[in-house]
Amino acid sequence: MDIKKRLLLPFVCYFLSVSQFFHVCHGDVGTAAQYSPPYLPTACFGEDQTQFPSSNLFAAAGDGIWDNGASCGRQYLVRCISASQPGTCVPDQTIQVKIVDYAPTALSPPSAQSTTIVLSETAFGGITNIPMDSINIEFQQSVSLV
């Protein structure tokens, strides 16, 4: 092994070990509503209660992100960017939600129809100060590099 390869090998190993801690995100703007219990059954995982994160930060996908069910289990970073009432959004608050359902078939109806994503009560409350039917959001699918 020549000297260049020998010097490069530790750098490559370090980069690969550190890169597992970074995530790549792709962002967009849309709308969010909220829904209430009962949350089961879901279109993604049926009656399996282990599908819900312990934080209760989960959501149902609207048609725009449903992707024929491929969105099940995906993680999204979501933040409120505006609403019809000033002061609705919690400034600089971003939450991570897991898609567990399909909004049009969710057992509990959303507070507003045809939104990009329908958040659990806990998730919606985590990014809003005032109860609203819908808000404008920025959302990014969180994709791990490993």
mmCIF file of N, CA and C in Angstrom:
data_model
loop_
_atom_site.group_PDB
_atom_site.id
_atom_site.type_symbol
_atom_site.label_atom_id
_atom_site.label_comp_id
_atom_site.label_asym_id
_atom_site.label_seq_id
_atom_site.Cartn_x
_atom_site.Cartn_y
_atom_site.Cartn_z
ATOM 1 N N MET A 1 0.855 -1.169 0.000
ATOM 2 C CA MET A 1 0.000 0.000 0.000
ATOM 3 C C MET A 1 0.899 1.230 0.000
ATOM 4 N N ASP A 2 0.665 2.149 -0.951
ATOM 5 C CA ASP A 2 1.506 3.338 -0.999
ATOM 6 C C ASP A 2 1.130 4.313 0.120
ATOM 7 N N ILE A 3 1.969 5.303 0.331
ATOM 8 C CA ILE A 3 1.833 6.239 1.454
ATOM 9 C C ILE A 3 0.541 7.054 1.380
ATOM 10 N N LYS A 4 0.098 7.422 0.174
ATOM 11 C CA LYS A 4 -1.135 8.212 0.041
ATOM 12 C C LYS A 4 -2.344 7.408 0.518
ATOM 13 N N LYS A 5 -2.417 6.147 0.113
ATOM 14 C CA LYS A 5 -3.534 5.309 0.546
ATOM 15 C C LYS A 5 -3.487 5.070 2.051
ATOM 16 N N ARG A 6 -2.289 4.903 2.584
ATOM 17 C CA ARG A 6 -2.133 4.668 4.009
ATOM 18 C C ARG A 6 -2.566 5.892 4.823
ATOM 19 N N LEU A 7 -2.294 7.088 4.327
ATOM 20 C CA LEU A 7 -2.701 8.307 5.022
ATOM 21 C C LEU A 7 -4.198 8.577 4.847
ATOM 22 N N LEU A 8 -4.747 8.182 3.734
ATOM 23 C CA LEU A 8 -6.155 8.425 3.440
ATOM 24 C C LEU A 8 -7.084 7.472 4.203
ATOM 25 N N LEU A 9 -6.653 6.279 4.465
ATOM 26 C CA LEU A 9 -7.488 5.276 5.116
ATOM 27 C C LEU A 9 -8.050 5.736 6.467
ATOM 28 N N PRO A 10 -7.258 6.295 7.386
ATOM 29 C CA PRO A 10 -7.827 6.751 8.663
ATOM 30 C C PRO A 10 -8.875 7.855 8.467
ATOM 31 N N PHE A 11 -8.633 8.741 7.509
ATOM 32 C CA PHE A 11 -9.592 9.806 7.244
ATOM 33 C C PHE A 11 -10.926 9.238 6.760
ATOM 34 N N VAL A 12 -10.883 8.285 5.847
ATOM 35 C CA VAL A 12 -12.101 7.660 5.327
ATOM 36 C C VAL A 12 -12.840 6.934 6.449
ATOM 37 N N CYS A 13 -12.130 6.209 7.275
ATOM 38 C CA CYS A 13 -12.760 5.498 8.392
ATOM 39 C C CYS A 13 -13.416 6.478 9.361
ATOM 40 N N TYR A 14 -12.730 7.574 9.655
ATOM 41 C CA TYR A 14 -13.285 8.591 10.546
ATOM 42 C C TYR A 14 -14.545 9.193 9.932
ATOM 43 N N PHE A 15 -14.496 9.559 8.661
ATOM 44 C CA PHE A 15 -15.642 10.144 7.981
ATOM 45 C C PHE A 15 -16.842 9.204 8.009
ATOM 46 N N LEU A 16 -16.640 7.939 7.727
ATOM 47 C CA LEU A 16 -17.736 6.979 7.725
ATOM 48 C C LEU A 16 -18.333 6.800 9.112
ATOM 49 N N SER A 17 -17.496 6.802 10.142
ATOM 50 C CA SER A 17 -18.020 6.627 11.497
ATOM 51 C C SER A 17 -18.777 7.869 11.959
ATOM 52 N N VAL A 18 -18.336 9.063 11.592
ATOM 53 C CA VAL A 18 -18.997 10.299 11.986
ATOM 54 C C VAL A 18 -20.259 10.538 11.159
ATOM 55 N N SER A 19 -20.275 10.137 9.900
ATOM 56 C CA SER A 19 -21.412 10.421 9.016
ATOM 57 C C SER A 19 -22.704 9.763 9.474
ATOM 58 N N GLN A 20 -22.624 8.707 10.283
ATOM 59 C CA GLN A 20 -23.838 8.058 10.750
ATOM 60 C C GLN A 20 -24.641 8.946 11.700
ATOM 61 N N PHE A 21 -24.039 10.016 12.224
ATOM 62 C CA PHE A 21 -24.732 10.917 13.125
ATOM 63 C C PHE A 21 -25.434 12.060 12.402
ATOM 64 N N PHE A 22 -25.238 12.199 11.107
ATOM 65 C CA PHE A 22 -25.832 13.283 10.341
ATOM 66 C C PHE A 22 -27.040 12.786 9.568
ATOM 67 N N HIS A 23 -27.974 13.667 9.356
ATOM 68 C CA HIS A 23 -29.183 13.349 8.613
ATOM 69 C C HIS A 23 -29.309 14.326 7.449
ATOM 70 N N VAL A 24 -29.953 13.870 6.397
ATOM 71 C CA VAL A 24 -30.224 14.702 5.247
ATOM 72 C C VAL A 24 -31.716 15.004 5.245
ATOM 73 N N CYS A 25 -32.098 16.254 5.022
ATOM 74 C CA CYS A 25 -33.500 16.617 5.028
ATOM 75 C C CYS A 25 -33.866 17.300 3.725
ATOM 76 N N HIS A 26 -35.088 17.067 3.277
ATOM 77 C CA HIS A 26 -35.644 17.734 2.111
ATOM 78 C C HIS A 26 -36.894 18.448 2.595
ATOM 79 N N GLY A 27 -36.987 19.776 2.406
ATOM 80 C CA GLY A 27 -38.070 20.531 2.995
ATOM 81 C C GLY A 27 -39.126 20.984 2.010
ATOM 82 N N ASP A 28 -40.287 21.356 2.558
ATOM 83 C CA ASP A 28 -41.402 21.859 1.777
ATOM 84 C C ASP A 28 -42.309 22.647 2.707
ATOM 85 N N VAL A 29 -43.311 23.291 2.126
ATOM 86 C CA VAL A 29 -44.286 24.066 2.879
ATOM 87 C C VAL A 29 -45.660 23.479 2.611
ATOM 88 N N GLY A 30 -46.494 23.418 3.642
ATOM 89 C CA GLY A 30 -47.839 22.869 3.491
ATOM 90 C C GLY A 30 -48.727 23.318 4.635
ATOM 91 N N THR A 31 -49.756 22.547 4.897
ATOM 92 C CA THR A 31 -50.689 22.855 5.975
ATOM 93 C C THR A 31 -50.820 21.655 6.902
ATOM 94 N N ALA A 32 -51.192 21.936 8.139
ATOM 95 C CA ALA A 32 -51.394 20.869 9.118
ATOM 96 C C ALA A 32 -52.697 21.104 9.860
ATOM 97 N N ALA A 33 -53.348 20.016 10.185
ATOM 98 C CA ALA A 33 -54.528 20.009 11.045
ATOM 99 C C ALA A 33 -54.187 19.098 12.213
ATOM 100 N N GLN A 34 -55.162 18.879 13.090
ATOM 101 C CA GLN A 34 -54.947 17.946 14.199
ATOM 102 C C GLN A 34 -56.105 16.966 14.276
ATOM 103 N N TYR A 35 -55.840 15.824 14.901
ATOM 104 C CA TYR A 35 -56.906 14.873 15.165
ATOM 105 C C TYR A 35 -56.758 14.327 16.565
ATOM 106 N N SER A 36 -57.839 13.796 17.079
ATOM 107 C CA SER A 36 -57.926 13.352 18.462
ATOM 108 C C SER A 36 -58.108 11.846 18.521
ATOM 109 N N PRO A 37 -57.923 11.250 19.705
ATOM 110 C CA PRO A 37 -58.211 9.832 19.856
ATOM 111 C C PRO A 37 -59.677 9.559 19.524
ATOM 112 N N PRO A 38 -60.022 8.372 19.109
ATOM 113 C CA PRO A 38 -59.177 7.184 19.048
ATOM 114 C C PRO A 38 -58.296 7.183 17.805
ATOM 115 N N TYR A 39 -57.085 6.691 17.968
ATOM 116 C CA TYR A 39 -56.118 6.650 16.879
ATOM 117 C C TYR A 39 -56.026 5.273 16.225
ATOM 118 N N LEU A 40 -56.574 4.253 16.867
ATOM 119 C CA LEU A 40 -56.497 2.892 16.335
ATOM 120 C C LEU A 40 -57.831 2.465 15.746
ATOM 121 N N PRO A 41 -57.841 1.696 14.703
ATOM 122 C CA PRO A 41 -56.687 1.180 13.958
ATOM 123 C C PRO A 41 -56.149 2.234 12.993
ATOM 124 N N THR A 42 -54.927 2.015 12.527
ATOM 125 C CA THR A 42 -54.325 2.923 11.560
ATOM 126 C C THR A 42 -54.137 2.211 10.223
ATOM 127 N N ALA A 43 -54.028 3.002 9.163
ATOM 128 C CA ALA A 43 -53.817 2.436 7.827
ATOM 129 C C ALA A 43 -52.428 1.829 7.691
ATOM 130 N N CYS A 44 -51.489 2.264 8.504
ATOM 131 C CA CYS A 44 -50.116 1.765 8.392
ATOM 132 C C CYS A 44 -49.877 0.484 9.176
ATOM 133 N N PHE A 45 -50.322 0.454 10.422
ATOM 134 C CA PHE A 45 -49.939 -0.636 11.306
ATOM 135 C C PHE A 45 -51.110 -1.282 12.037
ATOM 136 N N GLY A 46 -52.336 -1.053 11.574
ATOM 137 C CA GLY A 46 -53.511 -1.693 12.159
ATOM 138 C C GLY A 46 -53.713 -1.379 13.624
ATOM 139 N N GLU A 47 -53.852 -2.417 14.431
ATOM 140 C CA GLU A 47 -54.131 -2.283 15.864
ATOM 141 C C GLU A 47 -52.866 -2.287 16.732
ATOM 142 N N ASP A 48 -51.691 -2.323 16.127
ATOM 143 C CA ASP A 48 -50.426 -2.417 16.862
ATOM 144 C C ASP A 48 -50.141 -1.124 17.630
ATOM 145 N N GLN A 49 -50.257 -1.164 18.942
ATOM 146 C CA GLN A 49 -50.041 0.031 19.763
ATOM 147 C C GLN A 49 -48.573 0.428 19.843
ATOM 148 N N THR A 50 -47.668 -0.465 19.511
ATOM 149 C CA THR A 50 -46.242 -0.129 19.569
ATOM 150 C C THR A 50 -45.828 0.802 18.435
ATOM 151 N N GLN A 51 -46.724 1.058 17.475
ATOM 152 C CA GLN A 51 -46.412 1.963 16.380
ATOM 153 C C GLN A 51 -46.258 3.406 16.840
ATOM 154 N N PHE A 52 -46.861 3.746 17.974
ATOM 155 C CA PHE A 52 -46.839 5.127 18.442
ATOM 156 C C PHE A 52 -45.585 5.417 19.254
ATOM 157 N N PRO A 53 -44.874 6.498 18.908
ATOM 158 C CA PRO A 53 -43.699 6.870 19.709
ATOM 159 C C PRO A 53 -44.126 7.229 21.135
ATOM 160 N N SER A 54 -43.284 6.961 22.097
ATOM 161 C CA SER A 54 -43.617 7.254 23.493
ATOM 162 C C SER A 54 -43.879 8.739 23.727
ATOM 163 N N SER A 55 -43.352 9.588 22.865
ATOM 164 C CA SER A 55 -43.558 11.031 22.982
ATOM 165 C C SER A 55 -44.952 11.454 22.516
ATOM 166 N N ASN A 56 -45.686 10.551 21.859
ATOM 167 C CA ASN A 56 -46.986 10.842 21.240
ATOM 168 C C ASN A 56 -46.892 11.862 20.104
ATOM 169 N N LEU A 57 -45.713 11.999 19.530
ATOM 170 C CA LEU A 57 -45.514 12.881 18.385
ATOM 171 C C LEU A 57 -45.629 12.037 17.118
ATOM 172 N N PHE A 58 -46.848 11.933 16.607
ATOM 173 C CA PHE A 58 -47.103 11.153 15.405
ATOM 174 C C PHE A 58 -48.119 11.886 14.546
ATOM 175 N N ALA A 59 -48.342 11.371 13.335
ATOM 176 C CA ALA A 59 -49.216 12.062 12.395
ATOM 177 C C ALA A 59 -49.819 11.110 11.379
ATOM 178 N N ALA A 60 -50.851 11.606 10.709
ATOM 179 C CA ALA A 60 -51.464 10.919 9.570
ATOM 180 C C ALA A 60 -51.087 11.707 8.319
ATOM 181 N N ALA A 61 -50.696 11.007 7.284
ATOM 182 C CA ALA A 61 -50.266 11.647 6.036
ATOM 183 C C ALA A 61 -51.462 12.043 5.191
ATOM 184 N N GLY A 62 -51.411 13.252 4.655
ATOM 185 C CA GLY A 62 -52.394 13.672 3.670
ATOM 186 C C GLY A 62 -52.012 13.107 2.312
ATOM 187 N N ASP A 63 -52.875 13.334 1.321
ATOM 188 C CA ASP A 63 -52.622 12.791 -0.014
ATOM 189 C C ASP A 63 -51.273 13.223 -0.588
ATOM 190 N N GLY A 64 -50.821 14.420 -0.272
ATOM 191 C CA GLY A 64 -49.571 14.943 -0.830
ATOM 192 C C GLY A 64 -48.321 14.196 -0.420
ATOM 193 N N ILE A 65 -48.363 13.537 0.742
ATOM 194 C CA ILE A 65 -47.172 12.801 1.201
ATOM 195 C C ILE A 65 -47.453 11.320 1.441
ATOM 196 N N TRP A 66 -48.678 10.859 1.218
ATOM 197 C CA TRP A 66 -49.048 9.472 1.472
ATOM 198 C C TRP A 66 -48.220 8.502 0.638
ATOM 199 N N ASP A 67 -48.024 8.789 -0.631
ATOM 200 C CA ASP A 67 -47.171 7.997 -1.512
ATOM 201 C C ASP A 67 -47.572 6.515 -1.523
ATOM 202 N N ASN A 68 -48.884 6.263 -1.692
ATOM 203 C CA ASN A 68 -49.422 4.893 -1.732
ATOM 204 C C ASN A 68 -48.997 4.042 -0.534
ATOM 205 N N GLY A 69 -48.879 4.680 0.615
ATOM 206 C CA GLY A 69 -48.521 3.960 1.834
ATOM 207 C C GLY A 69 -47.036 3.906 2.132
ATOM 208 N N ALA A 70 -46.208 4.365 1.195
ATOM 209 C CA ALA A 70 -44.763 4.332 1.428
ATOM 210 C C ALA A 70 -44.341 5.284 2.555
ATOM 211 N N SER A 71 -45.211 6.234 2.900
ATOM 212 C CA SER A 71 -44.869 7.174 3.968
ATOM 213 C C SER A 71 -45.003 6.560 5.359
ATOM 214 N N CYS A 72 -45.604 5.390 5.471
ATOM 215 C CA CYS A 72 -45.756 4.746 6.785
ATOM 216 C C CYS A 72 -44.387 4.562 7.447
ATOM 217 N N GLY A 73 -44.282 5.074 8.666
ATOM 218 C CA GLY A 73 -43.035 4.960 9.413
ATOM 219 C C GLY A 73 -42.038 6.076 9.149
ATOM 220 N N ARG A 74 -42.256 6.870 8.114
ATOM 221 C CA ARG A 74 -41.326 7.978 7.843
ATOM 222 C C ARG A 74 -41.369 8.979 8.992
ATOM 223 N N GLN A 75 -40.256 9.659 9.168
ATOM 224 C CA GLN A 75 -40.132 10.699 10.186
ATOM 225 C C GLN A 75 -40.098 12.055 9.483
ATOM 226 N N TYR A 76 -40.822 13.019 10.023
ATOM 227 C CA TYR A 76 -40.838 14.373 9.477
ATOM 228 C C TYR A 76 -40.540 15.377 10.576
ATOM 229 N N LEU A 77 -39.728 16.368 10.240
ATOM 230 C CA LEU A 77 -39.525 17.518 11.098
ATOM 231 C C LEU A 77 -40.567 18.543 10.684
ATOM 232 N N VAL A 78 -41.314 19.064 11.652
ATOM 233 C CA VAL A 78 -42.431 19.962 11.362
ATOM 234 C C VAL A 78 -42.327 21.190 12.255
ATOM 235 N N ARG A 79 -42.574 22.364 11.653
ATOM 236 C CA ARG A 79 -42.655 23.580 12.462
ATOM 237 C C ARG A 79 -43.748 24.470 11.912
ATOM 238 N N CYS A 80 -44.432 25.144 12.787
ATOM 239 C CA CYS A 80 -45.495 26.082 12.430
ATOM 240 C C CYS A 80 -44.835 27.366 11.927
ATOM 241 N N ILE A 81 -45.260 27.834 10.750
ATOM 242 C CA ILE A 81 -44.684 29.078 10.224
ATOM 243 C C ILE A 81 -45.681 30.233 10.202
ATOM 244 N N SER A 82 -46.997 29.930 10.177
ATOM 245 C CA SER A 82 -47.996 30.997 10.238
ATOM 246 C C SER A 82 -49.382 30.401 10.421
ATOM 247 N N ALA A 83 -50.313 31.280 10.803
ATOM 248 C CA ALA A 83 -51.712 30.895 10.961
ATOM 249 C C ALA A 83 -52.557 32.148 10.803
ATOM 250 N N SER A 84 -53.864 31.969 10.719
ATOM 251 C CA SER A 84 -54.751 33.118 10.536
ATOM 252 C C SER A 84 -54.772 34.031 11.759
ATOM 253 N N GLN A 85 -54.450 33.499 12.911
ATOM 254 C CA GLN A 85 -54.414 34.290 14.146
ATOM 255 C C GLN A 85 -52.967 34.534 14.553
ATOM 256 N N PRO A 86 -52.544 35.806 14.702
ATOM 257 C CA PRO A 86 -51.182 36.086 15.147
ATOM 258 C C PRO A 86 -50.899 35.455 16.514
ATOM 259 N N GLY A 87 -49.677 35.006 16.700
ATOM 260 C CA GLY A 87 -49.267 34.407 17.965
ATOM 261 C C GLY A 87 -49.598 32.930 18.094
ATOM 262 N N THR A 88 -50.129 32.334 17.036
ATOM 263 C CA THR A 88 -50.480 30.912 17.086
ATOM 264 C C THR A 88 -49.246 30.030 17.159
ATOM 265 N N CYS A 89 -48.258 30.320 16.354
ATOM 266 C CA CYS A 89 -47.062 29.466 16.272
ATOM 267 C C CYS A 89 -46.123 29.676 17.449
ATOM 268 N N VAL A 90 -45.578 28.579 17.955
ATOM 269 C CA VAL A 90 -44.511 28.654 18.954
ATOM 270 C C VAL A 90 -43.237 28.977 18.180
ATOM 271 N N PRO A 91 -42.618 30.133 18.429
ATOM 272 C CA PRO A 91 -41.436 30.529 17.652
ATOM 273 C C PRO A 91 -40.289 29.528 17.783
ATOM 274 N N ASP A 92 -39.656 29.240 16.666
ATOM 275 C CA ASP A 92 -38.455 28.394 16.616
ATOM 276 C C ASP A 92 -38.648 27.003 17.218
ATOM 277 N N GLN A 93 -39.860 26.481 17.205
ATOM 278 C CA GLN A 93 -40.126 25.149 17.744
ATOM 279 C C GLN A 93 -40.317 24.162 16.594
ATOM 280 N N THR A 94 -39.468 23.151 16.557
ATOM 281 C CA THR A 94 -39.578 22.088 15.563
ATOM 282 C C THR A 94 -39.773 20.769 16.297
ATOM 283 N N ILE A 95 -40.704 19.959 15.784
ATOM 284 C CA ILE A 95 -40.934 18.639 16.358
ATOM 285 C C ILE A 95 -40.677 17.583 15.297
ATOM 286 N N GLN A 96 -40.422 16.378 15.736
ATOM 287 C CA GLN A 96 -40.264 15.255 14.812
ATOM 288 C C GLN A 96 -41.429 14.304 15.036
ATOM 289 N N VAL A 97 -42.152 14.018 13.944
ATOM 290 C CA VAL A 97 -43.302 13.120 14.026
ATOM 291 C C VAL A 97 -43.079 11.901 13.147
ATOM 292 N N LYS A 98 -43.770 10.837 13.509
ATOM 293 C CA LYS A 98 -43.730 9.587 12.746
ATOM 294 C C LYS A 98 -45.093 9.404 12.073
ATOM 295 N N ILE A 99 -45.097 9.071 10.789
ATOM 296 C CA ILE A 99 -46.344 8.817 10.072
ATOM 297 C C ILE A 99 -46.854 7.420 10.446
ATOM 298 N N VAL A 100 -48.094 7.383 10.969
ATOM 299 C CA VAL A 100 -48.688 6.120 11.380
ATOM 300 C C VAL A 100 -50.031 5.845 10.712
ATOM 301 N N ASP A 101 -50.549 6.821 9.952
ATOM 302 C CA ASP A 101 -51.881 6.653 9.393
ATOM 303 C C ASP A 101 -52.034 7.459 8.109
ATOM 304 N N TYR A 102 -53.137 7.241 7.432
ATOM 305 C CA TYR A 102 -53.518 7.964 6.222
ATOM 306 C C TYR A 102 -54.693 8.860 6.598
ATOM 307 N N ALA A 103 -54.547 10.175 6.458
ATOM 308 C CA ALA A 103 -55.541 11.134 6.942
ATOM 309 C C ALA A 103 -56.964 10.888 6.432
ATOM 310 N N PRO A 104 -57.171 10.629 5.125
ATOM 311 C CA PRO A 104 -58.558 10.438 4.670
ATOM 312 C C PRO A 104 -59.267 9.217 5.258
ATOM 313 N N THR A 105 -58.525 8.252 5.794
ATOM 314 C CA THR A 105 -59.170 7.072 6.370
ATOM 315 C C THR A 105 -59.000 6.992 7.884
ATOM 316 N N ALA A 106 -58.442 8.035 8.504
ATOM 317 C CA ALA A 106 -58.227 8.024 9.950
ATOM 318 C C ALA A 106 -59.564 7.896 10.679
ATOM 319 N N LEU A 107 -59.563 7.163 11.779
ATOM 320 C CA LEU A 107 -60.771 6.919 12.559
ATOM 321 C C LEU A 107 -61.358 8.225 13.097
ATOM 322 N N SER A 108 -60.509 9.123 13.551
ATOM 323 C CA SER A 108 -60.936 10.415 14.075
ATOM 324 C C SER A 108 -60.765 11.470 12.979
ATOM 325 N N PRO A 109 -61.794 12.273 12.691
ATOM 326 C CA PRO A 109 -61.672 13.251 11.602
ATOM 327 C C PRO A 109 -60.713 14.392 11.946
ATOM 328 N N PRO A 110 -59.985 14.892 10.951
ATOM 329 C CA PRO A 110 -59.074 16.015 11.191
ATOM 330 C C PRO A 110 -59.836 17.316 11.415
ATOM 331 N N SER A 111 -59.197 18.269 12.066
ATOM 332 C CA SER A 111 -59.812 19.573 12.325
ATOM 333 C C SER A 111 -60.000 20.377 11.043
ATOM 334 N N ALA A 112 -59.270 20.037 9.998
ATOM 335 C CA ALA A 112 -59.431 20.657 8.678
ATOM 336 C C ALA A 112 -59.146 19.597 7.625
ATOM 337 N N GLN A 113 -59.911 19.601 6.550
ATOM 338 C CA GLN A 113 -59.762 18.609 5.494
ATOM 339 C C GLN A 113 -58.657 18.998 4.514
ATOM 340 N N SER A 114 -58.164 18.025 3.784
ATOM 341 C CA SER A 114 -57.204 18.211 2.680
ATOM 342 C C SER A 114 -55.931 18.935 3.089
ATOM 343 N N THR A 115 -55.432 18.648 4.281
ATOM 344 C CA THR A 115 -54.165 19.232 4.705
ATOM 345 C C THR A 115 -53.023 18.292 4.337
ATOM 346 N N THR A 116 -51.815 18.807 4.360
ATOM 347 C CA THR A 116 -50.635 18.021 4.035
ATOM 348 C C THR A 116 -50.407 16.914 5.056
ATOM 349 N N ILE A 117 -50.625 17.256 6.318
ATOM 350 C CA ILE A 117 -50.362 16.327 7.407
ATOM 351 C C ILE A 117 -51.352 16.610 8.534
ATOM 352 N N VAL A 118 -51.761 15.563 9.226
ATOM 353 C CA VAL A 118 -52.672 15.714 10.359
ATOM 354 C C VAL A 118 -51.930 15.215 11.595
ATOM 355 N N LEU A 119 -51.694 16.121 12.518
ATOM 356 C CA LEU A 119 -50.874 15.845 13.699
ATOM 357 C C LEU A 119 -51.717 15.355 14.869
ATOM 358 N N SER A 120 -51.124 14.504 15.688
ATOM 359 C CA SER A 120 -51.775 14.109 16.936
ATOM 360 C C SER A 120 -51.969 15.362 17.789
ATOM 361 N N GLU A 121 -52.860 15.280 18.765
ATOM 362 C CA GLU A 121 -53.087 16.437 19.644
ATOM 363 C C GLU A 121 -51.793 16.902 20.292
ATOM 364 N N THR A 122 -50.988 15.960 20.744
ATOM 365 C CA THR A 122 -49.726 16.298 21.404
ATOM 366 C C THR A 122 -48.784 17.013 20.441
ATOM 367 N N ALA A 123 -48.670 16.499 19.220
ATOM 368 C CA ALA A 123 -47.785 17.109 18.229
ATOM 369 C C ALA A 123 -48.257 18.504 17.849
ATOM 370 N N PHE A 124 -49.552 18.652 17.588
ATOM 371 C CA PHE A 124 -50.098 19.955 17.207
ATOM 372 C C PHE A 124 -49.879 20.975 18.327
ATOM 373 N N GLY A 125 -50.136 20.546 19.564
ATOM 374 C CA GLY A 125 -49.937 21.419 20.713
ATOM 375 C C GLY A 125 -48.482 21.783 20.962
ATOM 376 N N GLY A 126 -47.570 20.969 20.456
ATOM 377 C CA GLY A 126 -46.143 21.239 20.637
ATOM 378 C C GLY A 126 -45.612 22.382 19.782
ATOM 379 N N ILE A 127 -46.354 22.747 18.732
ATOM 380 C CA ILE A 127 -45.878 23.827 17.852
ATOM 381 C C ILE A 127 -46.853 25.004 17.767
ATOM 382 N N THR A 128 -47.957 24.941 18.542
ATOM 383 C CA THR A 128 -48.938 26.022 18.546
ATOM 384 C C THR A 128 -49.240 26.485 19.966
ATOM 385 N N ASN A 129 -49.594 27.761 20.078
ATOM 386 C CA ASN A 129 -49.995 28.346 21.356
ATOM 387 C C ASN A 129 -51.505 28.459 21.494
ATOM 388 N N ILE A 130 -52.199 28.497 20.353
ATOM 389 C CA ILE A 130 -53.633 28.761 20.321
ATOM 390 C C ILE A 130 -54.310 27.643 19.533
ATOM 391 N N PRO A 131 -55.417 27.092 20.021
ATOM 392 C CA PRO A 131 -56.130 26.076 19.239
ATOM 393 C C PRO A 131 -56.610 26.651 17.898
ATOM 394 N N MET A 132 -56.320 25.951 16.830
ATOM 395 C CA MET A 132 -56.708 26.369 15.483
ATOM 396 C C MET A 132 -57.153 25.135 14.709
ATOM 397 N N ASP A 133 -57.927 25.359 13.640
ATOM 398 C CA ASP A 133 -58.302 24.247 12.768
ATOM 399 C C ASP A 133 -57.128 23.808 11.910
ATOM 400 N N SER A 134 -56.371 24.786 11.402
ATOM 401 C CA SER A 134 -55.206 24.445 10.578
ATOM 402 C C SER A 134 -54.163 25.548 10.673
ATOM 403 N N ILE A 135 -52.949 25.161 10.358
ATOM 404 C CA ILE A 135 -51.815 26.088 10.375
ATOM 405 C C ILE A 135 -50.975 25.850 9.127
ATOM 406 N N ASN A 136 -50.134 26.804 8.820
ATOM 407 C CA ASN A 136 -49.163 26.647 7.741
ATOM 408 C C ASN A 136 -47.865 26.138 8.361
ATOM 409 N N ILE A 137 -47.295 25.145 7.712
ATOM 410 C CA ILE A 137 -46.104 24.507 8.272
ATOM 411 C C ILE A 137 -44.972 24.438 7.262
ATOM 412 N N GLU A 138 -43.797 24.266 7.801
ATOM 413 C CA GLU A 138 -42.629 23.851 7.025
ATOM 414 C C GLU A 138 -42.352 22.432 7.505
ATOM 415 N N PHE A 139 -42.158 21.513 6.573
ATOM 416 C CA PHE A 139 -41.887 20.134 6.977
ATOM 417 C C PHE A 139 -40.754 19.580 6.141
ATOM 418 N N GLN A 140 -39.998 18.703 6.759
ATOM 419 C CA GLN A 140 -38.840 18.089 6.101
ATOM 420 C C GLN A 140 -38.812 16.617 6.469
ATOM 421 N N GLN A 141 -38.731 15.782 5.454
ATOM 422 C CA GLN A 141 -38.567 14.362 5.742
ATOM 423 C C GLN A 141 -37.163 14.162 6.264
ATOM 424 N N SER A 142 -37.051 13.482 7.371
ATOM 425 C CA SER A 142 -35.764 13.208 7.984
ATOM 426 C C SER A 142 -35.283 11.854 7.480
ATOM 427 N N VAL A 143 -34.155 11.850 6.777
ATOM 428 C CA VAL A 143 -33.627 10.631 6.192
ATOM 429 C C VAL A 143 -32.223 10.409 6.704
ATOM 430 N N SER A 144 -32.007 9.287 7.318
ATOM 431 C CA SER A 144 -30.679 8.935 7.817
ATOM 432 C C SER A 144 -29.782 8.509 6.671
ATOM 433 N N LEU A 145 -28.512 8.834 6.762
ATOM 434 C CA LEU A 145 -27.547 8.442 5.742
ATOM 435 C C LEU A 145 -27.151 6.974 5.859
ATOM 436 N N VAL A 146 -27.422 6.361 7.007
ATOM 437 C CA VAL A 146 -27.061 4.950 7.178
ATOM 438 C C VAL A 146 -28.271 4.089 7.287
#
